[in-house]
Tab-separated table of C-alpha atoms in Angstrom:
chain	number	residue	atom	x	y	z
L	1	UNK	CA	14.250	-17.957	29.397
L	2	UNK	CA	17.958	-18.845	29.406
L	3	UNK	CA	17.189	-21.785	27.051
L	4	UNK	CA	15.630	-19.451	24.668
L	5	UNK	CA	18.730	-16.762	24.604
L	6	UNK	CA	20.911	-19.884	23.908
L	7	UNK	CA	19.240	-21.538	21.686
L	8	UNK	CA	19.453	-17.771	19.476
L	9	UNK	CA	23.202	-17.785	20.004
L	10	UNK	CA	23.260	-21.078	18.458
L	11	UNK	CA	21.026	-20.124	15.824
L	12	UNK	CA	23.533	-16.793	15.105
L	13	UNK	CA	26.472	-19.102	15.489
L	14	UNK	CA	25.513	-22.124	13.482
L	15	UNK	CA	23.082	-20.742	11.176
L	16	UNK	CA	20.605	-23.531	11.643
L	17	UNK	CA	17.035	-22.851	13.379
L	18	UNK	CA	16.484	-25.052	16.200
L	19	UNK	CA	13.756	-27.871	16.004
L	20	UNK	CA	10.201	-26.312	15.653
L	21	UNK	CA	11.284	-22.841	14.774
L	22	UNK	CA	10.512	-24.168	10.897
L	23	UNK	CA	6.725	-25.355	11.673
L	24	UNK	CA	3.731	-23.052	11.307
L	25	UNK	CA	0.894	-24.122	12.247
L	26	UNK	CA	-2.369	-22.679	10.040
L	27	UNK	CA	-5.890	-22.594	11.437
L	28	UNK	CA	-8.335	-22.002	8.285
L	29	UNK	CA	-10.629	-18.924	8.995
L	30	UNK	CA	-13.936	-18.873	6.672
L	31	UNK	CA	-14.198	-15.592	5.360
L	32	UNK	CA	-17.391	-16.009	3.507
L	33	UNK	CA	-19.636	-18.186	1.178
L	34	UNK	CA	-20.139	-21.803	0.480
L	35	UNK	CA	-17.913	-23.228	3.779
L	36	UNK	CA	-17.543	-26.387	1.687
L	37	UNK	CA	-15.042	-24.314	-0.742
L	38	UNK	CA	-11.449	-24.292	-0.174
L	39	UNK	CA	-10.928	-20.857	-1.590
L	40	UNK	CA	-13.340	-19.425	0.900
L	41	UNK	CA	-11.169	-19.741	3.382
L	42	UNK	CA	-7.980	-17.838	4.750
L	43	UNK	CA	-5.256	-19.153	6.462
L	44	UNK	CA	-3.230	-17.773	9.886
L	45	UNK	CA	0.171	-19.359	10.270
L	46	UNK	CA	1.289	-19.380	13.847
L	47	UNK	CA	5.070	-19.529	14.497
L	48	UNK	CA	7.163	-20.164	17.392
L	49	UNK	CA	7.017	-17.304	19.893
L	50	UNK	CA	10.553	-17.239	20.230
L	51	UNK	CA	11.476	-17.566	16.980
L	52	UNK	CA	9.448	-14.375	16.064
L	53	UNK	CA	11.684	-12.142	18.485
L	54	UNK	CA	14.525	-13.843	16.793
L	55	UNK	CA	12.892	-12.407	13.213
L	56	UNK	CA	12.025	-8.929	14.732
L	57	UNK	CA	16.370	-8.581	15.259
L	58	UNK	CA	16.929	-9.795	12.377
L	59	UNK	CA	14.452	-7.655	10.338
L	60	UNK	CA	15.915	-4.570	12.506
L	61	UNK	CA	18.979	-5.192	10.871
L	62	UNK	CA	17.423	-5.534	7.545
L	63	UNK	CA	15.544	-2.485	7.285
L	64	UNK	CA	18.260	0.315	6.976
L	65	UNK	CA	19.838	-1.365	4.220
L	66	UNK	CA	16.565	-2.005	2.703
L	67	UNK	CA	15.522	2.022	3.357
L	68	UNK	CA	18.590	3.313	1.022
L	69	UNK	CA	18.039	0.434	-1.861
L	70	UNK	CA	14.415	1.051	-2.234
L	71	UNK	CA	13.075	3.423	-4.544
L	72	UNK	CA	10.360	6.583	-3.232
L	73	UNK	CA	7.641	4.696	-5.481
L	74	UNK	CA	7.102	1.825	-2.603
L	75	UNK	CA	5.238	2.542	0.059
L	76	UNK	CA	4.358	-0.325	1.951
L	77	UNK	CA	5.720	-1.684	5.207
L	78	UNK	CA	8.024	1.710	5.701
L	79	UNK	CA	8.388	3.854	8.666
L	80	UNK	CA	6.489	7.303	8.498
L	81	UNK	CA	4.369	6.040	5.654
L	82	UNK	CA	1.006	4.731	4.961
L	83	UNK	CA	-1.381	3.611	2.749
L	84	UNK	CA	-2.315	7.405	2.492
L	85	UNK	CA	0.568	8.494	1.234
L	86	UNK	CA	0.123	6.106	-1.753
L	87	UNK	CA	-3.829	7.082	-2.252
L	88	UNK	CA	-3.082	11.052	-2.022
L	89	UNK	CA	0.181	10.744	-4.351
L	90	UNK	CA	-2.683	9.219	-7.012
L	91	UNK	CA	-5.396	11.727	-6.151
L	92	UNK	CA	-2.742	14.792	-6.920
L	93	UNK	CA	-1.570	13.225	-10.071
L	94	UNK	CA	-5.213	12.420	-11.351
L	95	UNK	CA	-6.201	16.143	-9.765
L	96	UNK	CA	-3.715	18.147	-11.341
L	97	UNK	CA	-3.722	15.911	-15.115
L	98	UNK	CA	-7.421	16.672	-15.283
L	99	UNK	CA	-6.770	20.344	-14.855
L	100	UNK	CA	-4.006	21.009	-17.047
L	101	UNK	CA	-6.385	18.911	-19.570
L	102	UNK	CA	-3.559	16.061	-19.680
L	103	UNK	CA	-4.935	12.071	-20.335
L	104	UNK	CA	-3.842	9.406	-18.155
L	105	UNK	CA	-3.959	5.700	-18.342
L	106	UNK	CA	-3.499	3.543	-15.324
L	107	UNK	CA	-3.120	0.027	-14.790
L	108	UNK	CA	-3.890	-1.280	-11.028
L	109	UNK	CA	-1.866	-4.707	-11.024
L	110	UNK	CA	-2.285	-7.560	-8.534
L	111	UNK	CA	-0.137	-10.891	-7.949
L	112	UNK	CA	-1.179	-14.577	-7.743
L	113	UNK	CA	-0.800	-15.617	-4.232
L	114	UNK	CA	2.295	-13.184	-4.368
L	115	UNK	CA	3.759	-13.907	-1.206
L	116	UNK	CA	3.664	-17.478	-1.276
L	117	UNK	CA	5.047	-17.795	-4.717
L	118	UNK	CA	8.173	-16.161	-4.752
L	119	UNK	CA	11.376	-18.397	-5.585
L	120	UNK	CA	13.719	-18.475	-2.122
L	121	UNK	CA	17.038	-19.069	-4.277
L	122	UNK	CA	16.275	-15.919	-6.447
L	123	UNK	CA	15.505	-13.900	-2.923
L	124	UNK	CA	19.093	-15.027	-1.910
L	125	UNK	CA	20.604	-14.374	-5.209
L	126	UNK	CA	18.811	-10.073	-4.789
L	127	UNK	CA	20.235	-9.778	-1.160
L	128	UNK	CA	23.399	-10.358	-2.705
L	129	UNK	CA	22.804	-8.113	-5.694
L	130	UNK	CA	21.786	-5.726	-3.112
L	131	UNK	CA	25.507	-5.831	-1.335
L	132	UNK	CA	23.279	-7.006	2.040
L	133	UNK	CA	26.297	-8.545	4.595
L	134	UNK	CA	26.930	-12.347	4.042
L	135	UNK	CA	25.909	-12.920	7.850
L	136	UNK	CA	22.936	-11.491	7.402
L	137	UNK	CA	21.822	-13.459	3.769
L	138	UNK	CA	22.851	-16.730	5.476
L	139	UNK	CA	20.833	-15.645	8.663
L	140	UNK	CA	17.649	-15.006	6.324
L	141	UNK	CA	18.459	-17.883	4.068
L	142	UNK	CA	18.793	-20.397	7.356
L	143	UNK	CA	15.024	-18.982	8.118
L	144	UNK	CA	13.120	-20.378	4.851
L	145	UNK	CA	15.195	-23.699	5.081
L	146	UNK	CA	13.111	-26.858	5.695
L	147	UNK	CA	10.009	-25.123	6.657
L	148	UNK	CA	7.153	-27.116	7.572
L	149	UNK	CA	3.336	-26.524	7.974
L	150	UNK	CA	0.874	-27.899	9.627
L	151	UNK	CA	-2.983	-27.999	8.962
L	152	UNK	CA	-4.882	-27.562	12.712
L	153	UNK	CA	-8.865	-27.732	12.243
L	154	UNK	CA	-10.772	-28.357	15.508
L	155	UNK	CA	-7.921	-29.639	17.962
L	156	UNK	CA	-6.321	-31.972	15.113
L	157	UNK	CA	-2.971	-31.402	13.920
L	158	UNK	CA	-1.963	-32.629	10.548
L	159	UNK	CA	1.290	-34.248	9.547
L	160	UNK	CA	3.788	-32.008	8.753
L	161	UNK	CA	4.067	-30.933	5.024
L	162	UNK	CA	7.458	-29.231	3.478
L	163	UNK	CA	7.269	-25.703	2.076
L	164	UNK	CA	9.869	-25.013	-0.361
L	165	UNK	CA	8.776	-21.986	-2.367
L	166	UNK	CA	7.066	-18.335	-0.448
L	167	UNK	CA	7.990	-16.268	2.364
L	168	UNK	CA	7.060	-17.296	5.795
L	169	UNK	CA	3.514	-16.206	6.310
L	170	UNK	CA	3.360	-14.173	9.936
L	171	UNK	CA	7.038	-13.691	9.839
L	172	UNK	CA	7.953	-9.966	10.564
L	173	UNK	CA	10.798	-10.461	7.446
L	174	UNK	CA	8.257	-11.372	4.943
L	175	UNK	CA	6.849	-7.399	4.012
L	176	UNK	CA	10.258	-6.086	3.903
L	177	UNK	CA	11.899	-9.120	1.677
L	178	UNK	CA	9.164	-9.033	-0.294
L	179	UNK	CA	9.336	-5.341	-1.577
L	180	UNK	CA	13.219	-6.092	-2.112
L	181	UNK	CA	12.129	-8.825	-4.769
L	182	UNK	CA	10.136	-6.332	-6.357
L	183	UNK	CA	12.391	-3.597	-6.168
L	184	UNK	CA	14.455	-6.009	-8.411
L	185	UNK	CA	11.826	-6.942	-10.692
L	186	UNK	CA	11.115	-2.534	-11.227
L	187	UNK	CA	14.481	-1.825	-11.570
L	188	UNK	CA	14.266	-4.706	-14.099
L	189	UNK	CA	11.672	-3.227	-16.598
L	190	UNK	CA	13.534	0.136	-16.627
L	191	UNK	CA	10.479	1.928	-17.539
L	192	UNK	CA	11.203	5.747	-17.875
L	193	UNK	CA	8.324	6.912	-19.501
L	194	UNK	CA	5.153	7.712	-16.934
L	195	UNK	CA	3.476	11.314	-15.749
L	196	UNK	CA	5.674	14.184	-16.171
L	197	UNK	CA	5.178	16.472	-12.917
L	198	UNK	CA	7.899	19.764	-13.613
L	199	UNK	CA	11.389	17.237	-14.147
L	200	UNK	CA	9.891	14.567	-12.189
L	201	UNK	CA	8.725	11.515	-14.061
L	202	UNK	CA	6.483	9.035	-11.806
L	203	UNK	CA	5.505	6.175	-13.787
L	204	UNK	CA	4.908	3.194	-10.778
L	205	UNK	CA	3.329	3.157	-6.950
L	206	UNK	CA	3.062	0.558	-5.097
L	207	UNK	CA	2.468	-0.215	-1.797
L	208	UNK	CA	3.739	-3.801	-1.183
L	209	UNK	CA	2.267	-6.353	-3.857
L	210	UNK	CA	-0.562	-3.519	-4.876
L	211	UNK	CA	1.111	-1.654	-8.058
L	212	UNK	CA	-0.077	1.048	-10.208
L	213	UNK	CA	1.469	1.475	-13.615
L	214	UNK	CA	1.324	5.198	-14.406
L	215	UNK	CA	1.133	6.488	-18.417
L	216	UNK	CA	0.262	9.169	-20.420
L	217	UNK	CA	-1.169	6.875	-23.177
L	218	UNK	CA	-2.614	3.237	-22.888
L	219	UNK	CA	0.627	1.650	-25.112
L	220	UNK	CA	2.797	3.143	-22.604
L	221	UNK	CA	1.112	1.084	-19.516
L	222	UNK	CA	1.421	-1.862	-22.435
L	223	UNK	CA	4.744	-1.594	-22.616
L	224	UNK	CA	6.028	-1.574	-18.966
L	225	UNK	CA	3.622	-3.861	-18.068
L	226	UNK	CA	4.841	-6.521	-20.380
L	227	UNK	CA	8.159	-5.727	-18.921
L	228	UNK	CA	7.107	-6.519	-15.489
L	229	UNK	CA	5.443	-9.478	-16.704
L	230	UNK	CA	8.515	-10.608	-17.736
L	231	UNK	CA	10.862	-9.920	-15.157
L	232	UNK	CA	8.066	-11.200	-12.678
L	233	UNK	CA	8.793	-14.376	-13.710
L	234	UNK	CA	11.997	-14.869	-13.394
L	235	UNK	CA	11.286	-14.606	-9.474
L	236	UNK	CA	8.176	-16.718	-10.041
L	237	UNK	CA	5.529	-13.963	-9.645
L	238	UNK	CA	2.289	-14.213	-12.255
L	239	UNK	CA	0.214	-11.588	-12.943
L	240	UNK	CA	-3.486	-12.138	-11.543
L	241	UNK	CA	-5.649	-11.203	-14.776
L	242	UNK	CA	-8.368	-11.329	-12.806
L	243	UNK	CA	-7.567	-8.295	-10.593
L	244	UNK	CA	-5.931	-6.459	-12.676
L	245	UNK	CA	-7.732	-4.313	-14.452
L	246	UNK	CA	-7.240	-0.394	-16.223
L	247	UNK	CA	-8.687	2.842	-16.242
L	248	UNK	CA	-8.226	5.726	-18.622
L	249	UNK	CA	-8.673	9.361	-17.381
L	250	UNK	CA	-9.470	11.925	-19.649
L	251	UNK	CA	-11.723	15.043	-20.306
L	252	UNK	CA	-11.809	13.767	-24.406
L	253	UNK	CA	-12.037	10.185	-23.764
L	254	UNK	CA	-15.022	10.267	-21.289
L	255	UNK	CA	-17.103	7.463	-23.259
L	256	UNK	CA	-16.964	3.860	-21.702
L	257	UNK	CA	-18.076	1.311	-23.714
L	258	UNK	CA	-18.494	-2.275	-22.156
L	259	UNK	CA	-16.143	-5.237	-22.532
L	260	UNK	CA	-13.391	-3.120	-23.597
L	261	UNK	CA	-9.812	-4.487	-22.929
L	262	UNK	CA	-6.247	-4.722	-22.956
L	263	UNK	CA	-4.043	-7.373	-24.147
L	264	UNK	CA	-0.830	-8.108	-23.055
L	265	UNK	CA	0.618	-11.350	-23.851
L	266	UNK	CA	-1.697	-13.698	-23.358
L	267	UNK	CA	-3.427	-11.972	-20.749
L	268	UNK	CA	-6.343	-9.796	-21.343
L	269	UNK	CA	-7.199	-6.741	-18.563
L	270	UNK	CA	-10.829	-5.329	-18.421
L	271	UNK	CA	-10.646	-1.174	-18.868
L	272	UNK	CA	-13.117	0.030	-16.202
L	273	UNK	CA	-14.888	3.179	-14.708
L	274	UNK	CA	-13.844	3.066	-11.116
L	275	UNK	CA	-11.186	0.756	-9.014
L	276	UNK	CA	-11.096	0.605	-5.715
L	277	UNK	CA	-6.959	1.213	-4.727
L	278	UNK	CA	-5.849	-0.116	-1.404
L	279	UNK	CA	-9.876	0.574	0.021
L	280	UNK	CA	-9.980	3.956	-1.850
L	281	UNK	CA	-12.653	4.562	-4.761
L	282	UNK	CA	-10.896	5.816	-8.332
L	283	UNK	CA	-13.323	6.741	-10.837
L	284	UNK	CA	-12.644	7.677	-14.470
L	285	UNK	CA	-13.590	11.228	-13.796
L	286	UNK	CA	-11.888	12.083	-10.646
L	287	UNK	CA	-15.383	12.476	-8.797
L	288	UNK	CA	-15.141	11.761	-5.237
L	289	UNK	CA	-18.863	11.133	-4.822
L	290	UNK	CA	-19.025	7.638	-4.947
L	291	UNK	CA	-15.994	7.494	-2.608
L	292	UNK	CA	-17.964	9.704	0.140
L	293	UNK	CA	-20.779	7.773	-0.285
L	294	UNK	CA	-18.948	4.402	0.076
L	295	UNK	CA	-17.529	5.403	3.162
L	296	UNK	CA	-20.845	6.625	4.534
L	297	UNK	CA	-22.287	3.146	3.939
L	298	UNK	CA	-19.226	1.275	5.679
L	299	UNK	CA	-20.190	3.490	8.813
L	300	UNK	CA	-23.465	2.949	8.872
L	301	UNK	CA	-22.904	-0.849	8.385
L	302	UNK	CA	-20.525	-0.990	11.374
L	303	UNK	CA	-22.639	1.748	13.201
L	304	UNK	CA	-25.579	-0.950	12.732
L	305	UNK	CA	-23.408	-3.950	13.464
L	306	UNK	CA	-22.392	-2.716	16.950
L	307	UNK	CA	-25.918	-1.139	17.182
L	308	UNK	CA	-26.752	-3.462	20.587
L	309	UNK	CA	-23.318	-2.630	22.302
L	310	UNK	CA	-23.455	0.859	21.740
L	311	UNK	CA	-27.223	1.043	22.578
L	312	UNK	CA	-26.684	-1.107	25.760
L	313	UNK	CA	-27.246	0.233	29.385
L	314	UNK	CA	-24.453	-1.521	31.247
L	315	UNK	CA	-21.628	0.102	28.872
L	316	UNK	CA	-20.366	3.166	30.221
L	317	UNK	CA	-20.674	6.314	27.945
L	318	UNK	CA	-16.349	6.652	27.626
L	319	UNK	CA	-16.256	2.847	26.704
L	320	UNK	CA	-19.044	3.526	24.290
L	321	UNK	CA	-17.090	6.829	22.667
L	322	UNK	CA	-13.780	5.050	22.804
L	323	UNK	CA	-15.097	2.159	20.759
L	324	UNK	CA	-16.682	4.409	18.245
L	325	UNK	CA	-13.516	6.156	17.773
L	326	UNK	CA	-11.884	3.099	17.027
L	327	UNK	CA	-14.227	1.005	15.123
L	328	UNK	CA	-16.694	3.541	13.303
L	329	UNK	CA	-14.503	6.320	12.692
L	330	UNK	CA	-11.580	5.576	10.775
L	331	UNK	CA	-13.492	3.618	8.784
L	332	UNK	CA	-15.911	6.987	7.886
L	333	UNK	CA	-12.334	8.861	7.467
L	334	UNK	CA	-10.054	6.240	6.335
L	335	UNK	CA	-8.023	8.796	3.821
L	336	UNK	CA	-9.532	11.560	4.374
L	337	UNK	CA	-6.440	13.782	4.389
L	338	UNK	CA	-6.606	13.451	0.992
L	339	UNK	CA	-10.126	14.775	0.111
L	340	UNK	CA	-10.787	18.901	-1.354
L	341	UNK	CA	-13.671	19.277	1.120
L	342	UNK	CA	-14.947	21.885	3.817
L	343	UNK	CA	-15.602	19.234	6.562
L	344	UNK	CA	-12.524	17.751	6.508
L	345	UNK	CA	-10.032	20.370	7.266
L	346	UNK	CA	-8.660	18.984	10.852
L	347	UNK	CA	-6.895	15.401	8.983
L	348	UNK	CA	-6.106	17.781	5.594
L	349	UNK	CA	-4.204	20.533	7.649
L	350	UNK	CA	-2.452	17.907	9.480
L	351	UNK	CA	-1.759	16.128	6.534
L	352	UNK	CA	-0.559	19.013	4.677
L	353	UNK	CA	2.818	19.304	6.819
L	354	UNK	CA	3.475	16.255	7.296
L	355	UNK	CA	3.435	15.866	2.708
L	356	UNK	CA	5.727	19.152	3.136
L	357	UNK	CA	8.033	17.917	5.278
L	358	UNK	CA	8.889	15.134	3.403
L	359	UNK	CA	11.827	15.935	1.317
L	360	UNK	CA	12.710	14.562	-1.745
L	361	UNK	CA	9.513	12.095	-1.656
L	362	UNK	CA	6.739	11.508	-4.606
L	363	UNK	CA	3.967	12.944	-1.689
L	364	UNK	CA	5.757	16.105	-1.780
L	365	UNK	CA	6.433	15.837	-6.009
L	366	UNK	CA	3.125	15.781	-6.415
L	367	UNK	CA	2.023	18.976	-4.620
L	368	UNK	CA	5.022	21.452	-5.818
L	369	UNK	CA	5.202	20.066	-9.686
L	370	UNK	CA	2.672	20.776	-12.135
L	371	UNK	CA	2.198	18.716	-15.655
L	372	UNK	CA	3.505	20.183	-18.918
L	373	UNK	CA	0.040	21.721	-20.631
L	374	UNK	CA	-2.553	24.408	-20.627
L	375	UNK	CA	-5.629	24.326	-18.625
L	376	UNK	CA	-9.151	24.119	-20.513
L	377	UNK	CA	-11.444	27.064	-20.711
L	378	UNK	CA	-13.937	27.563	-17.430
L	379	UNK	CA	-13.903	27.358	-14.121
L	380	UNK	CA	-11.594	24.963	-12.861
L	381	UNK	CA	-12.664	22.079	-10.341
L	382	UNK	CA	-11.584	22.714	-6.701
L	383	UNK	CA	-8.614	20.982	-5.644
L	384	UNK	CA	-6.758	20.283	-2.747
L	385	UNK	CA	-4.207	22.472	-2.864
L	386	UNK	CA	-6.909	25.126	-2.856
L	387	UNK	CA	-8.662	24.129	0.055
L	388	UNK	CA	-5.503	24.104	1.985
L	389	UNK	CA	-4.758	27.626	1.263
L	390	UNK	CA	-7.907	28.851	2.060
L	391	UNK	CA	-7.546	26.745	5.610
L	392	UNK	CA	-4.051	29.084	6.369
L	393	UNK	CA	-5.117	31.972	4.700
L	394	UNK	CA	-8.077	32.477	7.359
L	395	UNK	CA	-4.914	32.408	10.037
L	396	UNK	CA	-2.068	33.536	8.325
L	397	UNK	CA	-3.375	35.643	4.881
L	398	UNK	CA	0.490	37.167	4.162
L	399	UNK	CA	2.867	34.305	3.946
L	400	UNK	CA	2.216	31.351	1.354
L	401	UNK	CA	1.162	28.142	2.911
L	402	UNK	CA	3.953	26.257	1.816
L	403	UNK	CA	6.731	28.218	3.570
L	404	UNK	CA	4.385	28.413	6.587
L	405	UNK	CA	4.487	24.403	7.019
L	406	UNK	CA	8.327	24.587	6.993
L	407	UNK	CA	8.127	26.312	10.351
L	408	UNK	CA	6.890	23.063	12.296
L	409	UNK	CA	6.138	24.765	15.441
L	410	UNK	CA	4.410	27.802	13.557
L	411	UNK	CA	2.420	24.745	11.609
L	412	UNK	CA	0.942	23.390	15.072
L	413	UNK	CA	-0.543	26.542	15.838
L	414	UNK	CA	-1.839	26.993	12.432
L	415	UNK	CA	-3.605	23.431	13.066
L	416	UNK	CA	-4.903	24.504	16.686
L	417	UNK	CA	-6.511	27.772	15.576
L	418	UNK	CA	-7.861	26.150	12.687
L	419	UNK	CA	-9.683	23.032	14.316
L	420	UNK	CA	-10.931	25.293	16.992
L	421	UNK	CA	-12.658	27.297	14.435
């Protein structure tokens, strides 16, 4: 252990990693389909053990800077946030532009091998934009230095192969220096036009490498998202044209007609009906049936998958509920918070303070701020909002739900009375 703690001074002292700390090994997992095809199968790096302590300090000393330079549209790999977050933040916008009879465009955009295409010298160049402290950039820069791979399949090893472009996959910095390179590439396209929400303006979300470009018309998405093209670039990121694709939301505009598209560049993006955004189900008309559904089948796949363990004698019946509240439920309620239905009302309530609580945040934007517009004649669909104040109202009729959840201990009761309803 002694060796280990000084072979991390030397590391902090000299800025060079020791021998080995560069080489990850990668074991090829199939995932599915023809085992004979490269692309069917994923690859795990394994690093050093030690070396990923060393990257857990240094990422702890990345991630306050990193908190106050990136912007409230990036959710990924960021304490007290989720995918969730991102996934109810679309579901309010879509929600509350489909009642105030407002069209929406949105483009879902994915990268080309994102993380392992990223140009290092650029990375160093945005830390440095970013005013990170020297020590730390030469820390991060002596990291991606002469890294190696190595290719293990069976018990063989390969011989080593230099990697000289990419973040280290497995390496706790990768996430967080990842979303800084994009941070740089948003900030690049300067987009200002997106959904209008009272004096709010949210035109991007992303969580990590998934982004959704956010307009009121489909030449606005065109525009920014040539801009990102652009500026993507520059820090060797490519669009994948074959996951990104576009979806227009609008009571007027309800008619889909096949093999419409987008061109931008010389990329061309497929407009579709629904999109499934980080494992949630977007359709064109804001129904959540095909969601439910969805997740109903993904139960009942796992529920079927584990049917002999759970069925079995020699399991007892707390192992048995313990597994099925780790492996079958949160895949039936994986963003559930986010749904306007009766059934759900122990993760919405829950949910609820937590989005009020969050000051100054695109979560809590999108439940106070309303788009510019008039809403269409007849009766309006029910919405989320709604289904949270009839939730409090049943406990506390007289005060408005929203000053209720300031009062966090107030809140907790409010979620105790109503789960044990």
């Amino acid at each position: 252990m002694r060796s280990y703690r000084l072979k991390i001074f030397y590391f902090n002292k000299q800025e060079v990693l020791p021998e080995g700390w560069s080489v990850a090994v990668v074991c090829p997992i199939h995932k599915k389909g023809d085992p004979q095809i490269c692309n069917n199968y994923r690859g795990i790096a394994l690093l050093n053990v030690v070396y990923k302590i060393l990257s857990n300090c240094i990422l702890d000393r990345i991630k306050p800077i990193a908190e106050e330079v990136l912007g409230d549209y990036q959710g990924g790999f960021r304490p007290n946030r989720s995918t969730t977050d991102q996934i109810f933040s679309l579901r309010q916008i879509i929600e509350k532009s489909w009642e105030f009879n407002k069209s929406i465009c949105i483009q879902f955009v994915g990268f080309k091998k994102a993380y392992d295409s990223v140009h290092r010298h650029s990375l160093i160049n945005i830390l440095k934009e970013f005013k990170f402290p020297n020590k730390l950039i030469k820390l991060i820069e002596a990291t991606l230095q002469n890294t190696e791979i190595k290719i293990k399949v069976a018990s063989e090893l390969s011989e080593p192969a230099t990697v000289r472009t990419g973040l280290r996959q497995g390496d706790a910095q990768s996430p967080i220096l990842f979303n800084l390179i994009l941070e740089k590439v948003i900030r690049a396209t300067n987009c200002n036009n997106g959904i209008v929400l009272g004096k709010s303006n949210i035109n991007i979300l992303a969580y990590a490498d998934d982004i959704a470009i956010l307009g009121d018309t489909e030449e606005t998405v065109k525009q920014v998202c040539r801009k990102l093209i652009m500026m993507a670039s520059k820090v060797s990121l490519e669009i994948n044209d074959g996951k990104t694709e576009y979806m227009i939301l609008s009571r007027q505009d309800r008619e889909y007609q096949q093999g419409q598209s987008m061109n931008v560049e010389e990329y061309v993006f497929k407009r579709v009906t629904h999109f499934k955004y980080l494992e949630h189900l977007i359709t064109q008309d804001n129904d959540l049936k095909m969601e439910v559904s969805a997740r109903i089948q993904k139960g009942n796949k796992s529920d079927f998958g584990l049917g002999k363990v759970l069925s079995s004698r020699t399991l007892s019946t707390n192992l048995k509920i313990q597994m099925y509240m780790t492996l079958i439920r949160p895949i039936v309620l994986y963003a559930a918070e986010t749904w306007p239905l009766k059934k759900i009302e122990e993760t919405r309530i829950k949910w609820a303070g937590h989005a009020c609580w969050r000051v100054e945040s695109i979560v809590r934007t999108t439940i106070k701020e309303n788009p510019v517009g008039k809403r269409p004649l007849g009766r309006p669909r029910l919405r989320w909002e709604d289904c949270v104040k009839r939730d409090v109202e049943n406990i506390e009729p007289e005060i408005p739900w929203r000053v209720v959840a300031e009062d966090r201990d107030r809140w907790r009761e409010i979620c105790l009375a109503v789960w044990s309803q």
